[in-house]
Coordinates of C-alpha atoms in Angstrom, one line a residue:
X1413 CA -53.1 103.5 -26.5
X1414 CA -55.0 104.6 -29.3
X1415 CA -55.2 102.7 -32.4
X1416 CA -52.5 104.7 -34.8
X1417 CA -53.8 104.4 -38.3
X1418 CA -57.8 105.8 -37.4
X1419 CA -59.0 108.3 -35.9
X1420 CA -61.3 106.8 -32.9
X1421 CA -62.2 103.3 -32.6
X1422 CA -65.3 101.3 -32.4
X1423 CA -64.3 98.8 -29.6
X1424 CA -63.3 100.1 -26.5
X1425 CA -60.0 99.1 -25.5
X1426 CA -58.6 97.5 -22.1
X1427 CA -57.0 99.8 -20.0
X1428 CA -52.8 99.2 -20.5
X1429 CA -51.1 98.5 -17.3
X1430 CA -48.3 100.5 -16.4
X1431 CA -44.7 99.4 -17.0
X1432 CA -44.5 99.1 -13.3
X1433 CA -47.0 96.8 -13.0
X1434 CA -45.7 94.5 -14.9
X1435 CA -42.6 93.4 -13.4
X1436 CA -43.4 90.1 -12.8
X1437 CA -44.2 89.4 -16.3
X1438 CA -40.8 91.2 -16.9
X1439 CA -39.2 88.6 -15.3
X1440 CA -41.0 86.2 -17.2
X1441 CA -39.2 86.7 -20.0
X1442 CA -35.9 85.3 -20.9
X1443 CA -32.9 87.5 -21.0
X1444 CA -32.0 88.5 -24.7
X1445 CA -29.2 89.6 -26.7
X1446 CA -29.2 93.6 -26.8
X1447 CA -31.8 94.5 -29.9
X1448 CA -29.7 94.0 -32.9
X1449 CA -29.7 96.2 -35.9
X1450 CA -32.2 94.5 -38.3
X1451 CA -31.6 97.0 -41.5
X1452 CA -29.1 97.3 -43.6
X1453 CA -28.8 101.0 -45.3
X1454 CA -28.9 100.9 -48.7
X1455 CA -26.0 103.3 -50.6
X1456 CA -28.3 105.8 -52.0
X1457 CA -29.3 106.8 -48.0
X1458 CA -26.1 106.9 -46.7
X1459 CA -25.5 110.4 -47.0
X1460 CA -23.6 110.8 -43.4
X1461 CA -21.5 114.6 -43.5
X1462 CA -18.2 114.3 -44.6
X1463 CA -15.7 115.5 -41.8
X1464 CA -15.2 118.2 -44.7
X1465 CA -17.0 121.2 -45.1
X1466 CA -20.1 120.0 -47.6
X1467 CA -20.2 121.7 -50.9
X1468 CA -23.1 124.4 -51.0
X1469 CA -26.1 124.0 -52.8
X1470 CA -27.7 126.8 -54.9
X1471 CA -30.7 127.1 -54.9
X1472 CA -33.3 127.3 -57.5
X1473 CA -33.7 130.5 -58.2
X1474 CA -36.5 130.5 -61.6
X1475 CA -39.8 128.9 -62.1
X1476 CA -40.2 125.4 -62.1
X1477 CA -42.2 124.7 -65.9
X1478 CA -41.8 121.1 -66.3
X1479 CA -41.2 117.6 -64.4
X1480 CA -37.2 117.4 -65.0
X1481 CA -37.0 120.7 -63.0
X1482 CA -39.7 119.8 -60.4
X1483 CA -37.1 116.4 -59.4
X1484 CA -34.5 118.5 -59.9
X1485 CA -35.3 121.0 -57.0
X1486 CA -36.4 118.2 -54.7
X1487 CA -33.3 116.2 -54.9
X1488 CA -31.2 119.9 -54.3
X1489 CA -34.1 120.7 -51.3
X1490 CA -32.5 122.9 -48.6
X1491 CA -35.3 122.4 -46.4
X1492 CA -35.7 120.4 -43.4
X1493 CA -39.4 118.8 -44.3
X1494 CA -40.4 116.2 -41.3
X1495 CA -43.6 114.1 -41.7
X1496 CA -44.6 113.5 -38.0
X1497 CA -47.1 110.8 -36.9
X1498 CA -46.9 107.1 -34.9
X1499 CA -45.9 105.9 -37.8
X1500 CA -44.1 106.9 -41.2
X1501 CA -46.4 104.3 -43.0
X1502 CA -48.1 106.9 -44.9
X1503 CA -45.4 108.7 -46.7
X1504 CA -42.6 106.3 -46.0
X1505 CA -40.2 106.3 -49.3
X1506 CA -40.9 109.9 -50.1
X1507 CA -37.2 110.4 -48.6
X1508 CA -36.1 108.6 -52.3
X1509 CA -37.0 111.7 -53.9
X1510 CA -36.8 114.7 -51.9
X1511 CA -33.5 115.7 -49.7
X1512 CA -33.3 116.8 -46.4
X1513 CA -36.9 114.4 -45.7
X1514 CA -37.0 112.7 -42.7
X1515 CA -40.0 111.3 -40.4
X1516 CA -40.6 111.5 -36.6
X1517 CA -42.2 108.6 -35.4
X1518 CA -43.4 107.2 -31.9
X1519 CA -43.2 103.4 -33.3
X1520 CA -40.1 102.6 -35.1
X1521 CA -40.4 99.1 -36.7
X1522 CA -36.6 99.7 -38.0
X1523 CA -35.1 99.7 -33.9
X1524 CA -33.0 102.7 -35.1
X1525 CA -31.6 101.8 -38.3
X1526 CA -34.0 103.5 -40.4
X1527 CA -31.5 106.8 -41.3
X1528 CA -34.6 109.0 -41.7
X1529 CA -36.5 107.5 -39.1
X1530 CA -36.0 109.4 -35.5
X1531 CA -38.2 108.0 -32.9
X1532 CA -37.4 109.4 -29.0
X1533 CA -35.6 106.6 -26.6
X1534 CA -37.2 107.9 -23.7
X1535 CA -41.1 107.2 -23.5
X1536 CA -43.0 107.4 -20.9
X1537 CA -46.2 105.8 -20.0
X1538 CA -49.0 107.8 -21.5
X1539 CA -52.7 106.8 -22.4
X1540 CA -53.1 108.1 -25.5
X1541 CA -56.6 108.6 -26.4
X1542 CA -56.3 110.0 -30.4
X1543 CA -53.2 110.6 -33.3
X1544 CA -53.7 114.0 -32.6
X1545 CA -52.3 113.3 -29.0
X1546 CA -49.6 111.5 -30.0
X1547 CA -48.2 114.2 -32.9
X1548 CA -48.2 117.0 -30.5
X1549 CA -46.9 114.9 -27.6
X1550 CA -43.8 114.6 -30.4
X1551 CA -43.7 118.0 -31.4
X1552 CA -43.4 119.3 -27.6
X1553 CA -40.9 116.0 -27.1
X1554 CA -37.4 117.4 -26.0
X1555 CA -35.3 114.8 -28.0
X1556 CA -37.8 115.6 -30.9
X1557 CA -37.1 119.2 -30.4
X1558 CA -33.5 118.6 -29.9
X1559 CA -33.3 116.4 -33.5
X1560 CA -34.8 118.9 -35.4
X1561 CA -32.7 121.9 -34.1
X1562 CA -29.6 119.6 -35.0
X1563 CA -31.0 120.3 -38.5
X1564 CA -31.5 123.5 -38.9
X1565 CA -29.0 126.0 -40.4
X1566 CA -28.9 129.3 -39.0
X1567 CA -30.2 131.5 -41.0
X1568 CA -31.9 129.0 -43.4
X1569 CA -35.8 128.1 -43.5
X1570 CA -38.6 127.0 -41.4
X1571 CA -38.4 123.5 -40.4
X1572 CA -41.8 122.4 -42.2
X1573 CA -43.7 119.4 -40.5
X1574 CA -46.3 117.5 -42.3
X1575 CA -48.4 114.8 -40.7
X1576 CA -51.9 113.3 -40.9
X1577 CA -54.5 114.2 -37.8
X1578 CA -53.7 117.9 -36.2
X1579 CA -55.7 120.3 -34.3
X1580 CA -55.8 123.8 -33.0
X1581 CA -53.0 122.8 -30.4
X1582 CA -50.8 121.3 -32.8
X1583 CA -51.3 124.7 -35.1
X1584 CA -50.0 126.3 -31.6
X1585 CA -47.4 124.3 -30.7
X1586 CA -45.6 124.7 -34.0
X1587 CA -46.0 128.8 -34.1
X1588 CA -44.2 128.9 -30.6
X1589 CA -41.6 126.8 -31.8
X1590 CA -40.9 128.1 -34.9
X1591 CA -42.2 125.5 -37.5
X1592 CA -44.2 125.9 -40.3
X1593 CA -47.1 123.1 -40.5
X1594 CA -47.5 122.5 -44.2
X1595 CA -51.2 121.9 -43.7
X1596 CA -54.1 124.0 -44.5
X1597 CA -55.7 125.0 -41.4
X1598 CA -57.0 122.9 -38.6
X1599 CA -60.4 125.1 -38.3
X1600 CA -61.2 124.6 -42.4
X1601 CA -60.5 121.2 -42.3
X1602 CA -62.9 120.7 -39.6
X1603 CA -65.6 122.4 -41.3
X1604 CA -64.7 121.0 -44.8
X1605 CA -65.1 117.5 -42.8
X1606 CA -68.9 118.1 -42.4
X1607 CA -70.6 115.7 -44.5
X1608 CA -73.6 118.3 -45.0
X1609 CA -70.5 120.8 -45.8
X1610 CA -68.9 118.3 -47.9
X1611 CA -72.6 117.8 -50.2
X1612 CA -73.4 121.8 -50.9
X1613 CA -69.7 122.2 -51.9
X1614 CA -69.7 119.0 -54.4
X1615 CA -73.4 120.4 -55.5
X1616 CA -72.0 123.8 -56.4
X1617 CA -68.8 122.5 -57.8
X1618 CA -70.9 119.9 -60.3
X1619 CA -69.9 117.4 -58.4
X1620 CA -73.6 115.8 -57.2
X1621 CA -73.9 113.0 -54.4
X1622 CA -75.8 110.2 -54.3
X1623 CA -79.7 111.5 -54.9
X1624 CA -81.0 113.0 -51.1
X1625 CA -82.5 115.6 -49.2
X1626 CA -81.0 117.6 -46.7
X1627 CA -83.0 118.5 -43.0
X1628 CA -83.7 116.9 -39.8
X1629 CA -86.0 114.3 -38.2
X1630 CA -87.2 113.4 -34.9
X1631 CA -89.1 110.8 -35.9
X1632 CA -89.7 108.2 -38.6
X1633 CA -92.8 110.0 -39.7
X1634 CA -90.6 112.7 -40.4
X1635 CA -87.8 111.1 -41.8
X1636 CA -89.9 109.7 -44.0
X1637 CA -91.5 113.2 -45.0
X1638 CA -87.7 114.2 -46.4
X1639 CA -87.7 110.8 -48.1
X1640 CA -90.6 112.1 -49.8
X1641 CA -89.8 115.3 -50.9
X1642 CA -86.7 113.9 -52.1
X1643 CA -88.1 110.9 -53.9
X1644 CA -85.4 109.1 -52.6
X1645 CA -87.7 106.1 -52.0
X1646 CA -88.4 104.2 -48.7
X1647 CA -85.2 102.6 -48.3
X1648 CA -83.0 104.6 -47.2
X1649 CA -78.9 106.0 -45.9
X1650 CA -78.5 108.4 -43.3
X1651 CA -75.6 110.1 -42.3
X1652 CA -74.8 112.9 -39.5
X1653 CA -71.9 115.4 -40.2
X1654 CA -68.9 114.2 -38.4
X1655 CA -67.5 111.0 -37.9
X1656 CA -65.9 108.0 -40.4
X1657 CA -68.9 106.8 -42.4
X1658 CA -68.3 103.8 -41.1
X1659 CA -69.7 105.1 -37.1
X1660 CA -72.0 107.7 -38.9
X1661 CA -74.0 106.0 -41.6
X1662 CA -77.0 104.2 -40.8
X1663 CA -79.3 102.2 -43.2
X1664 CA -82.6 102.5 -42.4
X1665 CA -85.5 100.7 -44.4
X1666 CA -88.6 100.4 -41.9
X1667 CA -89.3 102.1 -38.5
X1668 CA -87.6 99.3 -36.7
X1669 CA -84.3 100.5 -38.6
X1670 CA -85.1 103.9 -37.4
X1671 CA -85.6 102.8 -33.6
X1672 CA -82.5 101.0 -33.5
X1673 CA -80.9 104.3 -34.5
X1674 CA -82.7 107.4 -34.0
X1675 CA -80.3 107.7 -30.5
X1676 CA -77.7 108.8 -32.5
X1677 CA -79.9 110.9 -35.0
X1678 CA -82.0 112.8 -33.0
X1679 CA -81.0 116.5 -32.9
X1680 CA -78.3 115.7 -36.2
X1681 CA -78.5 117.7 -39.3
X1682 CA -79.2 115.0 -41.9
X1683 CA -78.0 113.5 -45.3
X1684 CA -81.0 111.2 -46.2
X1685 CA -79.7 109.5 -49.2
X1686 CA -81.2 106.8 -51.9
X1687 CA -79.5 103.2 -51.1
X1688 CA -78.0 102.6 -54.8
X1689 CA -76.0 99.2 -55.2
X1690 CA -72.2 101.0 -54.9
X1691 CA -68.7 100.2 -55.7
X1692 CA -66.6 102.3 -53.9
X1693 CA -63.5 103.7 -54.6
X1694 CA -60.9 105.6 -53.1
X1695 CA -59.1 108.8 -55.2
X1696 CA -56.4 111.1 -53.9
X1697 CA -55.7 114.7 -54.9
X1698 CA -53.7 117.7 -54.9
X1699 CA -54.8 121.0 -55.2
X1700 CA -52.1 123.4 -56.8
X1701 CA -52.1 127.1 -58.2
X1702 CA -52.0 125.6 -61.1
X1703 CA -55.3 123.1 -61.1
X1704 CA -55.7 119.9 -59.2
X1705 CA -53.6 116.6 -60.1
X1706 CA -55.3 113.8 -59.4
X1707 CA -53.8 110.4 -58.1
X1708 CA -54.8 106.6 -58.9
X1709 CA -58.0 104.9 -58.6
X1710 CA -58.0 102.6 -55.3
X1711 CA -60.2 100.4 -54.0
X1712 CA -61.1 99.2 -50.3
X1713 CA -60.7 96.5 -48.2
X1714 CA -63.3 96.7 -45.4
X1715 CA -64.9 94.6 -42.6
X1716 CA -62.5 91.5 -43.2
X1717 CA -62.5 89.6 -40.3
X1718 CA -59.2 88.2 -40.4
X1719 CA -58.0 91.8 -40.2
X1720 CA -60.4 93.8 -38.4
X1721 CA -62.8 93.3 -35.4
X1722 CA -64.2 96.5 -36.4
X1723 CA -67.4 95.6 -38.5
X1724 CA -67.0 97.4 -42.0
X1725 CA -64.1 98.7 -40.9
X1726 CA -61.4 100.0 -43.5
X1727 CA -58.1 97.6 -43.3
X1728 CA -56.7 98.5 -46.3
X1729 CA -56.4 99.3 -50.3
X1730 CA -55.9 98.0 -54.0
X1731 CA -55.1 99.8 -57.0
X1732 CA -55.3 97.3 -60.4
X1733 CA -56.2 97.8 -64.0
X1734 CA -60.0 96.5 -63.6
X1735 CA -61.3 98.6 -60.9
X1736 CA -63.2 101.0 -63.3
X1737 CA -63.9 100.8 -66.9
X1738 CA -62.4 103.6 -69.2
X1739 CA -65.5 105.3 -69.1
X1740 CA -65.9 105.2 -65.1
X1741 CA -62.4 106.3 -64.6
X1742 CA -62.8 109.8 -66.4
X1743 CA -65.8 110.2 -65.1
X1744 CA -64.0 109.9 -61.4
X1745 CA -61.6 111.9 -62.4
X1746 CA -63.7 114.6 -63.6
X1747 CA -65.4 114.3 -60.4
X1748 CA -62.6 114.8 -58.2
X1749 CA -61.3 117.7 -60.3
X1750 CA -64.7 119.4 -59.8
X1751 CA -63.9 118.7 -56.1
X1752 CA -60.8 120.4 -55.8
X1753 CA -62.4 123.9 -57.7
X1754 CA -65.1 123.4 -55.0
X1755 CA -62.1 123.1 -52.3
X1756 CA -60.2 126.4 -54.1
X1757 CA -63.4 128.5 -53.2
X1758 CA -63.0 127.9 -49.7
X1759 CA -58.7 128.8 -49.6
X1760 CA -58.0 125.5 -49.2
X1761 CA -55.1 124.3 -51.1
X1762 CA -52.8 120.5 -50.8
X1763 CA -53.8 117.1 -50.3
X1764 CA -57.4 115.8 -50.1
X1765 CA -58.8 112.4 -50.9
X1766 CA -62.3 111.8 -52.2
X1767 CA -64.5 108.7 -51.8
X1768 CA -66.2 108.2 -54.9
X1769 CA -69.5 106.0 -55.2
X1770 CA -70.3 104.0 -58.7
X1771 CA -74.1 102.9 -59.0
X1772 CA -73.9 99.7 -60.8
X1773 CA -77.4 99.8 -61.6
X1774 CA -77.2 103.0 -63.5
X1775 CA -73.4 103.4 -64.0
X1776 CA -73.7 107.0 -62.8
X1777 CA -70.7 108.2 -60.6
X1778 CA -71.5 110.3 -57.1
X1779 CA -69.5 112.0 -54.5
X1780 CA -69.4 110.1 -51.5
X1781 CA -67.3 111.6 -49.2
X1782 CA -64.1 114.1 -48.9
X1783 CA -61.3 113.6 -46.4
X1784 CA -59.4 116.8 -46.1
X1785 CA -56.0 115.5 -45.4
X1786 CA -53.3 112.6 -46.3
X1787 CA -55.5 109.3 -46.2
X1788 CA -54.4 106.0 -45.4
X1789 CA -54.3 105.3 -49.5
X1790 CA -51.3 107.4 -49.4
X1791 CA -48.9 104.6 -48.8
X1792 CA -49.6 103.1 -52.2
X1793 CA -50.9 106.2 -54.4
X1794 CA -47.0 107.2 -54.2
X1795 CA -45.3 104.2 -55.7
X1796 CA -47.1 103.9 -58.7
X1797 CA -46.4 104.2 -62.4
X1798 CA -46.7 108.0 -63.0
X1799 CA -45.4 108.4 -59.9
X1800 CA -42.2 106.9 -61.0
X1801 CA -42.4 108.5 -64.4
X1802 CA -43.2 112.3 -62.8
X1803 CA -43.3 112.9 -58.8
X1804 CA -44.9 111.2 -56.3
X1805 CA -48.2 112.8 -55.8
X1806 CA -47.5 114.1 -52.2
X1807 CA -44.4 116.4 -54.0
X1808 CA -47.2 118.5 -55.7
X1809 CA -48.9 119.4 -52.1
X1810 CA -45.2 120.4 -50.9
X1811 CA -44.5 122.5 -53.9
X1812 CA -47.6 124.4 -52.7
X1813 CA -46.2 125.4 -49.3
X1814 CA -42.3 125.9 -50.3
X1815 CA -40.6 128.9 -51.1
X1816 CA -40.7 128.1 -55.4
X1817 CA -42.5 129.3 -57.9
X1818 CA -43.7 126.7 -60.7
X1819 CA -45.8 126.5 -63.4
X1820 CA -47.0 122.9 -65.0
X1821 CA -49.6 122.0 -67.4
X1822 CA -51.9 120.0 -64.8
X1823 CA -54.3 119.1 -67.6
X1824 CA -51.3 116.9 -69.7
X1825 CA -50.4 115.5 -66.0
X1826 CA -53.5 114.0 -65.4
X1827 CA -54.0 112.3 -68.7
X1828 CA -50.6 111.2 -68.5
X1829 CA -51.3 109.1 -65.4
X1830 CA -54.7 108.0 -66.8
X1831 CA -53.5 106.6 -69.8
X1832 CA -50.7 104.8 -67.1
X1833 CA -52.8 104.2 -64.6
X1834 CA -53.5 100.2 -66.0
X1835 CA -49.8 99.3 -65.8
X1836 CA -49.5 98.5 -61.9
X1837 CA -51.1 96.6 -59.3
X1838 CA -50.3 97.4 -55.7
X1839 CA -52.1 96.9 -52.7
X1840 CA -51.6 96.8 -48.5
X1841 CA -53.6 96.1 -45.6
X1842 CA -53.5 96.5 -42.1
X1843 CA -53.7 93.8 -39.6
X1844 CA -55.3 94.5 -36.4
X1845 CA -55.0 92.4 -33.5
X1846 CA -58.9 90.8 -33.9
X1847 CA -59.1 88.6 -30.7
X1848 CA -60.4 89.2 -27.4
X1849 CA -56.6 89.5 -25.8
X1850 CA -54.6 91.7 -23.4
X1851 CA -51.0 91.0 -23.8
X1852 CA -47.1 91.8 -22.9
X1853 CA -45.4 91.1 -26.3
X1854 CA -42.1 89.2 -26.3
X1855 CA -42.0 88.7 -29.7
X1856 CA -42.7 89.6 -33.2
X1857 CA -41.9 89.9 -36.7
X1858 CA -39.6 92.1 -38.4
X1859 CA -39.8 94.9 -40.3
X1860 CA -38.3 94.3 -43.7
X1861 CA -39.2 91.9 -47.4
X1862 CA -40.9 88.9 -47.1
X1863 CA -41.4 86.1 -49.8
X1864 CA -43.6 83.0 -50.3
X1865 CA -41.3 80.0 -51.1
X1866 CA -41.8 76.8 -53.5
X1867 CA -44.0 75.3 -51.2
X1868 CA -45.7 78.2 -49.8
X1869 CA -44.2 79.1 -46.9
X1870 CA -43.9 82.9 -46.0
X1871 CA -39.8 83.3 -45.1
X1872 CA -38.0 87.1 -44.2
X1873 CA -36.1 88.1 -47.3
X1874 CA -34.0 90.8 -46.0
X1875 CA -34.2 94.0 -44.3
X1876 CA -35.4 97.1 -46.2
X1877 CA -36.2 100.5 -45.9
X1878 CA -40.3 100.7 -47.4
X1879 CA -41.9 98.5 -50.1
X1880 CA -40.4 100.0 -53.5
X1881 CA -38.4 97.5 -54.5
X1882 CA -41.3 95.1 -54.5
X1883 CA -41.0 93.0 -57.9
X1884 CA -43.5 90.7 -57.6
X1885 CA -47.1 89.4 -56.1
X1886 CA -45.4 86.4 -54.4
X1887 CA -43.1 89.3 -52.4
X1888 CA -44.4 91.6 -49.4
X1889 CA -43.2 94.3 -47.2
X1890 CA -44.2 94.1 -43.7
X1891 CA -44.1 97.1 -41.3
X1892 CA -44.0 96.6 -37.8
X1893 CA -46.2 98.9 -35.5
X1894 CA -46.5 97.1 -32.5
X1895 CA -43.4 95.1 -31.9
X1896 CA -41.2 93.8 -28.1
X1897 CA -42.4 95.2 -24.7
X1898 CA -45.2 97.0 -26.6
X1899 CA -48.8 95.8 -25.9
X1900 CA -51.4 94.0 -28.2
X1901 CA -55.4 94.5 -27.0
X1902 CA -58.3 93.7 -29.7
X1903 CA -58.6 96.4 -32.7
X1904 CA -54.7 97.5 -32.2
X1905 CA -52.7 98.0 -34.8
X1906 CA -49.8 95.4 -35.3
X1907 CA -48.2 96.5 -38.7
X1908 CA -49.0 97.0 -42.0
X1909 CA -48.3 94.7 -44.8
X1910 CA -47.4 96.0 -49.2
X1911 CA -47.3 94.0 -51.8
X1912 CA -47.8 94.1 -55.4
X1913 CA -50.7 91.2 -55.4
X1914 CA -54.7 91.4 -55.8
X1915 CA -55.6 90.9 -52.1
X1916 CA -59.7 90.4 -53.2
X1917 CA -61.8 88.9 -55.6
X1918 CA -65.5 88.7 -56.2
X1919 CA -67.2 85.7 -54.8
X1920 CA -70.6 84.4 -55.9
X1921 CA -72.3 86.5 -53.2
X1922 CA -69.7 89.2 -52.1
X1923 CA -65.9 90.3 -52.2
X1924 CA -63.4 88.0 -50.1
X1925 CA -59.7 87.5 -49.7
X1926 CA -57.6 85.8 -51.5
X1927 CA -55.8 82.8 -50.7
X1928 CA -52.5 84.9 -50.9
X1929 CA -54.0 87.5 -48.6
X1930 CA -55.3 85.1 -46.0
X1931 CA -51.6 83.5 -45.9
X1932 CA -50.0 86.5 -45.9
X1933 CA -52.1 87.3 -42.7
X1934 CA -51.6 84.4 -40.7
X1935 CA -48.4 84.1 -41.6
X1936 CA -47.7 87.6 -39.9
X1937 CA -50.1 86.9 -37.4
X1938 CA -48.4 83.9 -35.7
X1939 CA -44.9 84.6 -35.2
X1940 CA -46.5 87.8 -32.5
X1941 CA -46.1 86.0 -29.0
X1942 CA -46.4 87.7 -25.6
X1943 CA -47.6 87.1 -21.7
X1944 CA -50.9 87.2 -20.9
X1945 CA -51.7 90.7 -18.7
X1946 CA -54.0 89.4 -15.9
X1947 CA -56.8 91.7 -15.1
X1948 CA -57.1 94.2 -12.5
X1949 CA -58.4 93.7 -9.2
X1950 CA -62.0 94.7 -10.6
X1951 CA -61.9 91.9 -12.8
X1952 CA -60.9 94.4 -15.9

């Protein structure tokens, strides 16, 4: 299966036996109650049909000028808007603010009882080998199908889907069915996700990298000759186009760096960068007709090994008041706005997110890279502050592909939600399965609130819907992924947990988890059980 929230993955997995073959462990495992409903809806969703006729909605019929009548059209939407992926973790809770939004899932951590969760009962065994596989194996899905025909009013729009990793087929699929994907095109996104692409833009858009030189090598004599001409120094980052930075970004400081490496840089186009001393941080965007609104300043959580076996891999985000100074933060945001005019050149037009670099020797702020789609920062850019006190960020990308005019004053947005963005701390992370294991899961956690008691013990709350009722740092949401009969392998993805806590601090010599965090984390961890999958008859 592959791992839901990434792209690729840097372990290879074990190969998933069949439900077939497992009958014996079937067996294994005592007989249960039926699976029993583990949410309870909260008022605001039920919104069942009455047996009645429903009252029509008018539209809106003038331009949208201000915020009032931006949440005023959303919560009268007419339009069937899915967000399909293996999971709704990205966008889940945009259905609080916009009608008629629902999610298509393949894991449903909810069993059912999520009323804008639809998930197909029949699923048969497939290997899955990327996200993109699994979102058009949904789309072309004949309960899928069937759901989102049950939706549709004759005569009325476009179902529009919305989801995270897509390709040509997908763009396909959703023309034959009559769909419009809300997404600027597969083939610009691809191009846009050139990291050599991605420089020139932020160069012409006044947006500038970290200092390098652009070219090729095939050897370290001539890697070093761009290092030269770029008086980058002798110690060195290279990157190749394609690929997270994490699989693509190689630091290379002597010729014995460069012969541990040169098999995947050989024949590349290069970015030979400067190494700078870096904070990182995460920014989201959308760009509008009117300008580009820019979201909260994030920052990472990487390379934990309590949550990833994936060295420097990203397991989650934080948003809190001290990431940047005052001074940092406009610059960032400056940046990013730059960004999105670059992005307007090219027709491109929505939701991007741009990794921004911070030298802390020299305070300057650089371009690292830019991700040409919804991002896994997503989840908690849309519960905070100015979200609550505008939109959600996400609602500006679907103004931009529904049938409304507006016209908002993006310059008094974004200071707005600078001047707010020091009055909430959220953060989540995403616990991967990081031991050496194959097995048959017969238990684990449910999705819903979570709390750590008097003496420190994590205990289920209640059931809920996503992670905006959150109060509190000692209170988390957990979302199940992977859940009963499901499979758990080193690097999968077993759920994702929210909460409105600091999960890092800066040690002595480097970043580290909190106490909190590392509780939370085990916590979760240990109430997964399951059978052990013996290996195959080639000892695999």
């Amino acid at each position: 299966m592959a791992n839901v929230l990434e792209a690729s993955s840097h372990i290879t997995r074990p190969r998933i036996p069949k439900p077939s073959e497992l009958s014996k462990l079937r067996h294994q495992v005592q007989a249960t109650e039926g699976l029993n409903a583990n949410v309870a809806t909260d008022a605001a969703y039920n919104d069942e049909p009455h047996p009645e006729a429903a009252p029509q909605v008018l539209p809106f019929g003038r331009q949208l000028k201000n915020m009032s009548e931006v949440r005023h059209f959303f919560r009268t939407n007419q339009t069937p808007i899915y967000f399909i992926g293996a999971t709704p973790v990205n966008l889940l809770g945009l259905d609080r603010w916009v009608r008629k939004f629902s999610y298509i899932t393949y894991y449903d951590g909810w069993d059912g009882q999520h009323p804008r969760v639809f998930t197909p009962s029949e699923k048969p065994y497939v290997e899955f080998d990327s996200a993109e596989e699994i979102n058009n194996w949904l789309l072309e899905n004949s309960e899928v199908r069937e759901f989102i025909d049950s939706q549709r009013t004759v005569g009325g729009p476009k179902p529009k889907v919305a989801m995270v990793f897509f390709n040509e087929e997908t763009e396909s699929i959703c023309e034959e069915l009559g769909y419009d994907l809300i997404l600027p095109p597969a083939a610009l996104r691809t191009e846009l996700d050139s990291k050599i692409v991605t420089t020139k833009l932020g160069n012409a858009a006044g947006a500038p990298s970290v200092p390098n030189v652009l070219g090729t090598a095939s050897s370290y004599h001539e890697l070093m000759a761009l290092a030269r001409k770029g008086k980058l120094g002798n110690d060195l980052v290279v990157q190749t186009p394609y690929g997270d930075s994490g699989k693509t970004t190689f630091f290379i400081a002597n010729e014995e760096n460069w012969n541990q490496y040169s098999k995947y840089i050989l024949g590349e186009d290069l970015k030979v960068m400067k190494r700078i001393n870096n904070q990182p941080v995460a920014v989201e965007a959308v760009l509008t007709r009117c300008g580009t609104v820019v979201g909260p300043i994030l920052t990472e959580l990487a390379g934990y090994k309590e949550l990833t076996p994936y060295k420097g891999g990203w397991c989650g985000n934080e948003m809190h008041p001290d990431i940047l100074t005052d001074s940092q933060r406009a610059r960032a945001i400056e940046l990013v706005r730059n960004v999105g005019s670059g992005l307007q050149n090219t027709g491109y037009r929505g939701f991007f997110e741009v990794d921004v670099l911070v030298d802390t020797d020299t305070d300057e702020v650089y371009l690292g890279e830019l991700n040409p789609r919804i991002s896994g920062a997503s989840a908690i850019t849309n519960v905070t502050a100015g979200a609550y006190a505008d939109v959600p960020l996400f609602l500006f990308h679907l103004l931009e592909y529904l049938d409304v005019d507006f016209k908002l004053d993006v310059d008094e947005i974004n200071e707005r939600w600078q001047e707010m963005s020091g009055a909430d701390v959220w953060s989540h992370m995403i616990i991967k399965e990081t031991d050496d294991i194959l097995q048959y899961l017969t238990h684990a956690p449910r999705t819903g609130n979570y709390y750590l008691d008097s003496r420190g013990k994590l205990q289920f709350s209640r059931s809920a819907l996503d992670w905006h009722q959150l109060q509190n740092h000692k209170e988390a949401f957990f979302l199940r992924i992977y859940g009963e009969h499901d499979y758990r392998w080193k690097g999968a993805d077993l759920g994702v947990l929210v909460t409105k806590a600091k999960l890092q601090y800066e040690g002595k010599k480097k970043t580290k988890l909190t106490i909190d965090a590392k509780h939370f984390i085990s916590s979760i961890r240990s109430q997964y059980k399951g059978i052990d999958v013996p290996p195959n008859d080639n000892g695999h």
